[in-house]
mmCIF file of C-alpha atoms and ligand atoms in Angstrom:
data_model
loop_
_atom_site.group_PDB
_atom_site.id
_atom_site.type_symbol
_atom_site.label_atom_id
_atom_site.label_comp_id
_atom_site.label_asym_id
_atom_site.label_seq_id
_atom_site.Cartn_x
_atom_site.Cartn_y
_atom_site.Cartn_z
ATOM 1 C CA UNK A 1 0.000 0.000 0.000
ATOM 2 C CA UNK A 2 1.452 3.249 -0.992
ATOM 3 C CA UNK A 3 0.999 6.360 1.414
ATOM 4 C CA UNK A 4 -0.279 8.736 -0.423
ATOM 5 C CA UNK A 5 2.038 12.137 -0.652
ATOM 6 C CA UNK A 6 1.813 15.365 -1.732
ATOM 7 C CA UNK A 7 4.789 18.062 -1.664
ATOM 8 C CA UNK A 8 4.270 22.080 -2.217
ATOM 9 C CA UNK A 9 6.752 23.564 -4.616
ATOM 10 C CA UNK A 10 7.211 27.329 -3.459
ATOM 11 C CA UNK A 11 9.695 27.785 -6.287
ATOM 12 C CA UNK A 12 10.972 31.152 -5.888
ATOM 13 C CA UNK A 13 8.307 32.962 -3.733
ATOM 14 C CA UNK A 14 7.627 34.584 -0.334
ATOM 15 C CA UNK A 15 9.389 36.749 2.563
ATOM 16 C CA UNK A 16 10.771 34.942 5.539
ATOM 17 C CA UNK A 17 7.624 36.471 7.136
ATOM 18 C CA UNK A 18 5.250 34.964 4.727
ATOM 19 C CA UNK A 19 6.945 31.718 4.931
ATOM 20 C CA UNK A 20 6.841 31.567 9.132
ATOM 21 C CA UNK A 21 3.072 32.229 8.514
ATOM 22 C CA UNK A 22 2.619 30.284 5.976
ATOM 23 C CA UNK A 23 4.068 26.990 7.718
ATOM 24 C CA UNK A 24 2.401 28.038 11.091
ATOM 25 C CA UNK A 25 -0.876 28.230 9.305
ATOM 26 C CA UNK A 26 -0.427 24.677 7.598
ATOM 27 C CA UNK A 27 0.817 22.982 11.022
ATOM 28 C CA UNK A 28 -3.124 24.212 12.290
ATOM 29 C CA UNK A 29 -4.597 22.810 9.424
ATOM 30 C CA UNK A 30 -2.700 19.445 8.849
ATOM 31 C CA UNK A 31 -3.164 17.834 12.183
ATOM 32 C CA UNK A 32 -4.816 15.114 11.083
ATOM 33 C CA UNK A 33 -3.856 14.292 7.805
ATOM 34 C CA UNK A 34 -3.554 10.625 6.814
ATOM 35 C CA UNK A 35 -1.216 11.412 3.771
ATOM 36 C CA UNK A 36 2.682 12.541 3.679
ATOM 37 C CA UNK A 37 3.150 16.120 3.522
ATOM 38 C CA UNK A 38 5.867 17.857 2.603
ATOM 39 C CA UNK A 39 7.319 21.707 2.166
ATOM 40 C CA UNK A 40 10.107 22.697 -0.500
ATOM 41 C CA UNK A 41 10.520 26.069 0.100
ATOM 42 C CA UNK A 42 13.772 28.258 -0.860
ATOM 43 C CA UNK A 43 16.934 27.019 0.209
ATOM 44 C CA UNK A 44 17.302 30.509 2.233
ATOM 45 C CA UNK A 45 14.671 29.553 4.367
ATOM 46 C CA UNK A 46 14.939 26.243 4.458
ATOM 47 C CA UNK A 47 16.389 26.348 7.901
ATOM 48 C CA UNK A 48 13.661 28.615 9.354
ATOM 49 C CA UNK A 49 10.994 25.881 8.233
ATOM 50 C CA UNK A 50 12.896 23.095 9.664
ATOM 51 C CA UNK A 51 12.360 24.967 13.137
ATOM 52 C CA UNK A 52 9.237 25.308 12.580
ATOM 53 C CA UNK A 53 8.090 21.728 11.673
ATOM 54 C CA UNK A 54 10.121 20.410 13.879
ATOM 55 C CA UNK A 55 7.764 19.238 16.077
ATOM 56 C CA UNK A 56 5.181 18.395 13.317
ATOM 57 C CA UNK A 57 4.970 15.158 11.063
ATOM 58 C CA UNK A 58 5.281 17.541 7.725
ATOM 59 C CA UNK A 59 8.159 17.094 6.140
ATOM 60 C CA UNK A 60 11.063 19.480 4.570
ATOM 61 C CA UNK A 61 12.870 19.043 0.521
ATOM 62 C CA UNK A 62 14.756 21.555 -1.356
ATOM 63 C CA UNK A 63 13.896 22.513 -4.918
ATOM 64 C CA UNK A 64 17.620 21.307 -5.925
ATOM 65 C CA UNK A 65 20.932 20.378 -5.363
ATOM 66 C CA UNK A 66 24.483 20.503 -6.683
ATOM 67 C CA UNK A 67 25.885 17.579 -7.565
ATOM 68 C CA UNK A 68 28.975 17.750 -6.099
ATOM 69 C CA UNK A 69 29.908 17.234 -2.414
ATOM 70 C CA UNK A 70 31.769 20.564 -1.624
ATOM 71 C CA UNK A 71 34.505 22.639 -3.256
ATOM 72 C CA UNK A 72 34.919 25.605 -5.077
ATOM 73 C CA UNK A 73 31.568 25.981 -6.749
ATOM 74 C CA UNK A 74 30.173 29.143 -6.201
ATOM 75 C CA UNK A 75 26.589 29.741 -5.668
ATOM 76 C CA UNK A 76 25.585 26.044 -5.304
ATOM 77 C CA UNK A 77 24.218 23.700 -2.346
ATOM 78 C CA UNK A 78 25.065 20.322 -1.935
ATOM 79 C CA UNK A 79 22.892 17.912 -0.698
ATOM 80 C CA UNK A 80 24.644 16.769 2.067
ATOM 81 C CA UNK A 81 23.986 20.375 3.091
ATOM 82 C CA UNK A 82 20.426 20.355 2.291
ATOM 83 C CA UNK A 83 20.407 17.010 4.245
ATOM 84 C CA UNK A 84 22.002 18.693 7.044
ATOM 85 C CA UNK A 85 19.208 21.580 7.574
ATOM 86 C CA UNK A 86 16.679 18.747 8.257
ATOM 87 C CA UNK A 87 15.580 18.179 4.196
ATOM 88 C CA UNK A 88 14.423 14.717 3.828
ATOM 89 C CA UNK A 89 13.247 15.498 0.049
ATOM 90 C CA UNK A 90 14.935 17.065 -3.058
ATOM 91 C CA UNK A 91 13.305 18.009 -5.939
ATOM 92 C CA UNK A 92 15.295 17.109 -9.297
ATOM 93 C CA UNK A 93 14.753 17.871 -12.543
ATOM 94 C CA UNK A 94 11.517 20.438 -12.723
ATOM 95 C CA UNK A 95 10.502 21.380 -15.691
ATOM 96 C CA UNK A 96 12.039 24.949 -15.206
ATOM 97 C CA UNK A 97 15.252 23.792 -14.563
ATOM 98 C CA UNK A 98 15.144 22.019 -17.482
ATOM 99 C CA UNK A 99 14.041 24.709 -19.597
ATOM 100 C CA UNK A 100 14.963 27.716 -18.131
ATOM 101 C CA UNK A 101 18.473 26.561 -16.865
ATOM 102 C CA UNK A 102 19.402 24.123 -19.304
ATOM 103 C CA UNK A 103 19.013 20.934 -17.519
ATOM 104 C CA UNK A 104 19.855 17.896 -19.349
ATOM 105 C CA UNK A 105 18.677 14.533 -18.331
ATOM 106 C CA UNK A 106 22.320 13.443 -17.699
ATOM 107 C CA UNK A 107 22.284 16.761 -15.525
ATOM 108 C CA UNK A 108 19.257 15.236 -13.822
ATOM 109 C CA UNK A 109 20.565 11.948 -13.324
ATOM 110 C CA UNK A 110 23.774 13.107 -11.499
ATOM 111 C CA UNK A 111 21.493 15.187 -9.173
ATOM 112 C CA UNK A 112 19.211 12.135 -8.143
ATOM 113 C CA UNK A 113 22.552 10.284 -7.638
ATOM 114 C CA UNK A 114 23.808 13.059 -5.463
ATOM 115 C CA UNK A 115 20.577 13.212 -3.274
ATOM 116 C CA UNK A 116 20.576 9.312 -2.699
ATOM 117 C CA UNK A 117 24.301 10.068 -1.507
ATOM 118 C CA UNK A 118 23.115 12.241 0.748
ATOM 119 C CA UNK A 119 20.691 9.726 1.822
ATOM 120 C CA UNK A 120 17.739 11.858 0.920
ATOM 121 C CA UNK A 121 14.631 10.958 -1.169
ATOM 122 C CA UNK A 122 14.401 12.432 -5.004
ATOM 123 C CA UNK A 123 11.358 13.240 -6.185
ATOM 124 C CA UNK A 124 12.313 13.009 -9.678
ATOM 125 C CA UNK A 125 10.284 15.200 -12.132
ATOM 126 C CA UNK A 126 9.825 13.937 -15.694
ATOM 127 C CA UNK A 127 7.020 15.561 -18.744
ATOM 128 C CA UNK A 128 6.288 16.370 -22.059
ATOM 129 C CA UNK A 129 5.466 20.048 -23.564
ATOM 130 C CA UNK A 130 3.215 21.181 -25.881
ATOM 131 C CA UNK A 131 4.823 20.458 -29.209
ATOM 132 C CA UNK A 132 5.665 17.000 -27.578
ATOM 133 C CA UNK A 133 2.799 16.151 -26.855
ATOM 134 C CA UNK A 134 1.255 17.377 -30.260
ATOM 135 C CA UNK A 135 3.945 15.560 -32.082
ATOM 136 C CA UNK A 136 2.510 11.898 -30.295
ATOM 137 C CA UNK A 137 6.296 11.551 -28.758
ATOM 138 C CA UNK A 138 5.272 12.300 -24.835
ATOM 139 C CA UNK A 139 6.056 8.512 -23.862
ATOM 140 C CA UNK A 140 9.612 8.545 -25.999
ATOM 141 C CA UNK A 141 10.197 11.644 -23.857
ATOM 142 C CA UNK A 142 9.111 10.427 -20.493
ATOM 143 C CA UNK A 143 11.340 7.502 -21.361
ATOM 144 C CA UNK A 144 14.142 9.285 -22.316
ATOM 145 C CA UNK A 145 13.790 11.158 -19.054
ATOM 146 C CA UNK A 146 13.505 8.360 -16.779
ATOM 147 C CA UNK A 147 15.531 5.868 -18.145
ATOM 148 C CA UNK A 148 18.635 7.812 -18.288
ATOM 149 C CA UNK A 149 18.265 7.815 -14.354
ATOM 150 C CA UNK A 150 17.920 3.920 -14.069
ATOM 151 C CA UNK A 151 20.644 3.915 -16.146
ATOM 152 C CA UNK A 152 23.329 6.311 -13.671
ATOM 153 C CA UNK A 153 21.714 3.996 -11.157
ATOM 154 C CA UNK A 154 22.276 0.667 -12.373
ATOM 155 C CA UNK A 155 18.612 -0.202 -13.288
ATOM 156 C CA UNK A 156 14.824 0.170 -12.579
ATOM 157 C CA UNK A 157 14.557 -1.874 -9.613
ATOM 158 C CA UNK A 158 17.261 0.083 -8.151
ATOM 159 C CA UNK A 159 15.613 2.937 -8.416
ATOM 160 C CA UNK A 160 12.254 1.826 -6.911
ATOM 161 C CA UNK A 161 14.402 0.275 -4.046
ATOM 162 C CA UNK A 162 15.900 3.419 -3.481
ATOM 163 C CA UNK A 163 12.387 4.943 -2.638
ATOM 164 C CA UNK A 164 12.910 7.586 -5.459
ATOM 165 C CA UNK A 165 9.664 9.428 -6.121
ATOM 166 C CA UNK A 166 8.604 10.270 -9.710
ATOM 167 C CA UNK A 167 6.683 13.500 -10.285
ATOM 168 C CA UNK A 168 4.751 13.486 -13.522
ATOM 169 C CA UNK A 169 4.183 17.450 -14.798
ATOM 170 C CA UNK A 170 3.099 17.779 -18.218
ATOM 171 C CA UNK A 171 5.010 21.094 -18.871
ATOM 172 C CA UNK A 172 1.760 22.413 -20.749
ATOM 173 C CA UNK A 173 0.217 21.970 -17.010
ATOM 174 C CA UNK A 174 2.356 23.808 -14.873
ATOM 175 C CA UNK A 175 0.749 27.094 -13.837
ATOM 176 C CA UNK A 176 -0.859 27.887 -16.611
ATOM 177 C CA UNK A 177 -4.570 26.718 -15.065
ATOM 178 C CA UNK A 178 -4.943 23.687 -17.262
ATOM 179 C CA UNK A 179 -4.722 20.629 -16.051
ATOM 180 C CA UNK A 180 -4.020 17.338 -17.840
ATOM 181 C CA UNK A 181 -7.436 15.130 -18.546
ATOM 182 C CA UNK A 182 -7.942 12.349 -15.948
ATOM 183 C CA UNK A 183 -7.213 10.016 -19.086
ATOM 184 C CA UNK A 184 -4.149 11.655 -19.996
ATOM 185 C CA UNK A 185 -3.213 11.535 -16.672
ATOM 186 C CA UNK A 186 -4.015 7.540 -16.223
ATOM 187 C CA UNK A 187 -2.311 6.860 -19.610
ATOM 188 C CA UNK A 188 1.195 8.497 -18.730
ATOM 189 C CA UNK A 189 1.065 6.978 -14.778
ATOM 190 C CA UNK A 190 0.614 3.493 -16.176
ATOM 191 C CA UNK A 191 3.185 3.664 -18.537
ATOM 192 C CA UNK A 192 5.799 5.116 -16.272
ATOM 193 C CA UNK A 193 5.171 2.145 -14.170
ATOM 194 C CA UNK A 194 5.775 0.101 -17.005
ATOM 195 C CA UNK A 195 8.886 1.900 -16.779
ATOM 196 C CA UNK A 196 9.344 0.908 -13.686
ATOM 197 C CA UNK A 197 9.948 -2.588 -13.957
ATOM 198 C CA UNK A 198 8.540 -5.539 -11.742
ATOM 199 C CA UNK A 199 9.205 -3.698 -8.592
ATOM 200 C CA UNK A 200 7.117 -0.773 -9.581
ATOM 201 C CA UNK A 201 4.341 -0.862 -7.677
ATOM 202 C CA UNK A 202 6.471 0.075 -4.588
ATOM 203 C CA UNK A 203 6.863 3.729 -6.055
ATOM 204 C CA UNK A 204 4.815 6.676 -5.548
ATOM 205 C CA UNK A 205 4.012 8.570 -8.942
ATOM 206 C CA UNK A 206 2.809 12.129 -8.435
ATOM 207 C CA UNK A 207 0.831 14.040 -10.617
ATOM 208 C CA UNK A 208 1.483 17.758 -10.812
ATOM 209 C CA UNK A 209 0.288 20.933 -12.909
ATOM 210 C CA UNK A 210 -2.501 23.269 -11.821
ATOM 211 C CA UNK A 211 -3.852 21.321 -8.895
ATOM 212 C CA UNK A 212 -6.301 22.806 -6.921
ATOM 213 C CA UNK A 213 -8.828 22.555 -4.233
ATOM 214 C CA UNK A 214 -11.479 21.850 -7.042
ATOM 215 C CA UNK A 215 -9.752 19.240 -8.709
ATOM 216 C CA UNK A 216 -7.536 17.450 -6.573
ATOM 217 C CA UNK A 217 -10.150 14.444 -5.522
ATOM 218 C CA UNK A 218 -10.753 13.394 -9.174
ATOM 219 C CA UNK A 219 -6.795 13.403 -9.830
ATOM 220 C CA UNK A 220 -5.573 11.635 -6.599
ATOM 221 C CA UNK A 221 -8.228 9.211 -7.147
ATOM 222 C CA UNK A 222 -7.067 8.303 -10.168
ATOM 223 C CA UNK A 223 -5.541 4.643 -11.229
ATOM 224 C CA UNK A 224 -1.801 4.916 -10.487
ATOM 225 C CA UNK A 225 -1.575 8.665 -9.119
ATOM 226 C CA UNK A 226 -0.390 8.161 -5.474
ATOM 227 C CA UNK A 227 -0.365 12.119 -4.538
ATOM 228 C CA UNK A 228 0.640 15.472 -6.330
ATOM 229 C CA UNK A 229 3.506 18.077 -6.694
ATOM 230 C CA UNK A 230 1.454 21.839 -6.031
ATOM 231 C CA UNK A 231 2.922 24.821 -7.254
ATOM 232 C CA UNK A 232 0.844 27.991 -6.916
ATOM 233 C CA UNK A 233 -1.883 26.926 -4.374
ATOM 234 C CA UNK A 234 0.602 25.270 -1.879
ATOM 235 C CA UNK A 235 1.615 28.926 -1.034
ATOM 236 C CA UNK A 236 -2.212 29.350 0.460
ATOM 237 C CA UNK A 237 -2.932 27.858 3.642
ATOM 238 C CA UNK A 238 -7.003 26.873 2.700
ATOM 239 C CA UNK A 239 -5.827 25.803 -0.883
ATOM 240 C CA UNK A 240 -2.968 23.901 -0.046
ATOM 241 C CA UNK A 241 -4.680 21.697 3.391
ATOM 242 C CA UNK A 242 -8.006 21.399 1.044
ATOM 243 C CA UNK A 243 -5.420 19.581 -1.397
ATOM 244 C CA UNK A 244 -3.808 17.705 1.446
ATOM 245 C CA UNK A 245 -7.168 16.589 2.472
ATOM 246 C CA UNK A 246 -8.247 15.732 -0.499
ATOM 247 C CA UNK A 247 -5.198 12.973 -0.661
ATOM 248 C CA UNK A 248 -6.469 11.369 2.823
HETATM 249 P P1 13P B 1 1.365 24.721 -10.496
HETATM 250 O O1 13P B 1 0.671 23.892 -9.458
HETATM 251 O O2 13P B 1 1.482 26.165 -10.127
HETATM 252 O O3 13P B 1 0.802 24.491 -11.876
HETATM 253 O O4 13P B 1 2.879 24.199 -10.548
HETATM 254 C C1 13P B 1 3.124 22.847 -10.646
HETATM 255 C C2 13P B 1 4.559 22.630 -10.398
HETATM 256 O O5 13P B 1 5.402 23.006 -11.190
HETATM 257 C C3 13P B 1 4.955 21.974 -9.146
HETATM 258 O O6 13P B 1 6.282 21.616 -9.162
#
């Protein structure tokens, strides 16, 4: 049985202020949730968060990591460090890092082997854009994407036995309002546990772009979608518990 999970991606938003109000809001709200719940908010204030949830079950990830372990690279966090701050999590490979800071999926891999080192949890984010998906090639890409992980790790299974999370974001999704069709949705979670190997049903697949309040039931009841990655409502205290809620 997989626990369901669902992790809010603050990207590059808030004050120190709004984020201490923001996590003391959530801690109200969350009491009783059944499902895993976890915060990636900036790396500056990751260690203000940590404080804060100390003494609650929601958990902390960072939005990235270098890959090395230290050393003269300005400007980057390893994830040892994140580790160290009380991160449990690291996301790797969103779609803006692959886009808007050239991320390759080689780039990617090295980071998910880097956050294992660390002995943190990758939640490994993988989807098609527009054109893709208009040119019928969104399962060569998702394949491309994931495999080359399995491959820096020495397979499928050891992936899934490394408890490696796989966030499914169609690119077309993310914060534009639209979400992905239940169907769509079902057809790209089953194959990526395809590509998951015999082992696969161990691993959570999330579904992320545009949830919200309204539709989160329908998607986390869906075949094969075991929780959600929030952007834009996980920065609202009603949106984002109304989404955790809705995962229970
Ligand atoms: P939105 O929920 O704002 O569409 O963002 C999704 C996302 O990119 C989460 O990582």
């Amino acid at each position: 049985m997989r626990q369901p999970l669902v992790v809010g991606n603050w990207k590059m938003h808030g004050s120190r202020d709004e984020a201490a109000k923001l996590v003391g809001g959530l801690i109200q709200k969350l009491g009783g949730c059944q499902a895993e719940i976890v915060l990636c908010p900036p790396f500056v204030f990751l260690a203000d968060v940590a404080d804060l949830l100390s003494k609650s079950s929601v958990g902390l990830g960072s939005q990235d990591v270098a890959t090395q372990v230290q050393g003269a690279f300005t400007g980057e966090v390893a994830a040892e460090m994140v580790a160290d701050i009380g991160c449990r999590y690291v996301i790797v490979g969103h779609s803006e890092r692959r886009t808007l800071f050239g991320e390759s999926d080689a780039l990617v891999a090295e980071k998910v082997a880097a956050t294992l080192r660390a002995g943190l949890v990758p939640i490994v984010c993988v989807g098609e854009t527009a054109q893709q998906r208009d040119a019928g090639i969104t399962e060569e890409v998702i394949a491309g994407q994931l495999n080359t992980v399995f491959e820096r790790l020495g397979g499928a299974d050891e992936f899934v036995q490394s408890r490696a999370v796989v966030a499914y974001e169609p690119v077309w999704a993310i914060g534009t309002g639209v979400t992905a069709e239940p169907q769509q949705v079902v057809q790209v979670h089953q194959f990526i546990r395809g590509l998951l190997g015999k082992l696969g049903a161990a691993s959570r697949v999330l579904y992320g772009g545009s949830v919200k309040p309204e539709n989160a039931a329908e998607l986390f009841e869906l075949e094969d979608v075991d929780g959600g990655l929030i952007g834009g409502a996980s920065l609202d205290i009603d949106s984002f518990s109304a989404i955790c809620a809705a995962a229970d």
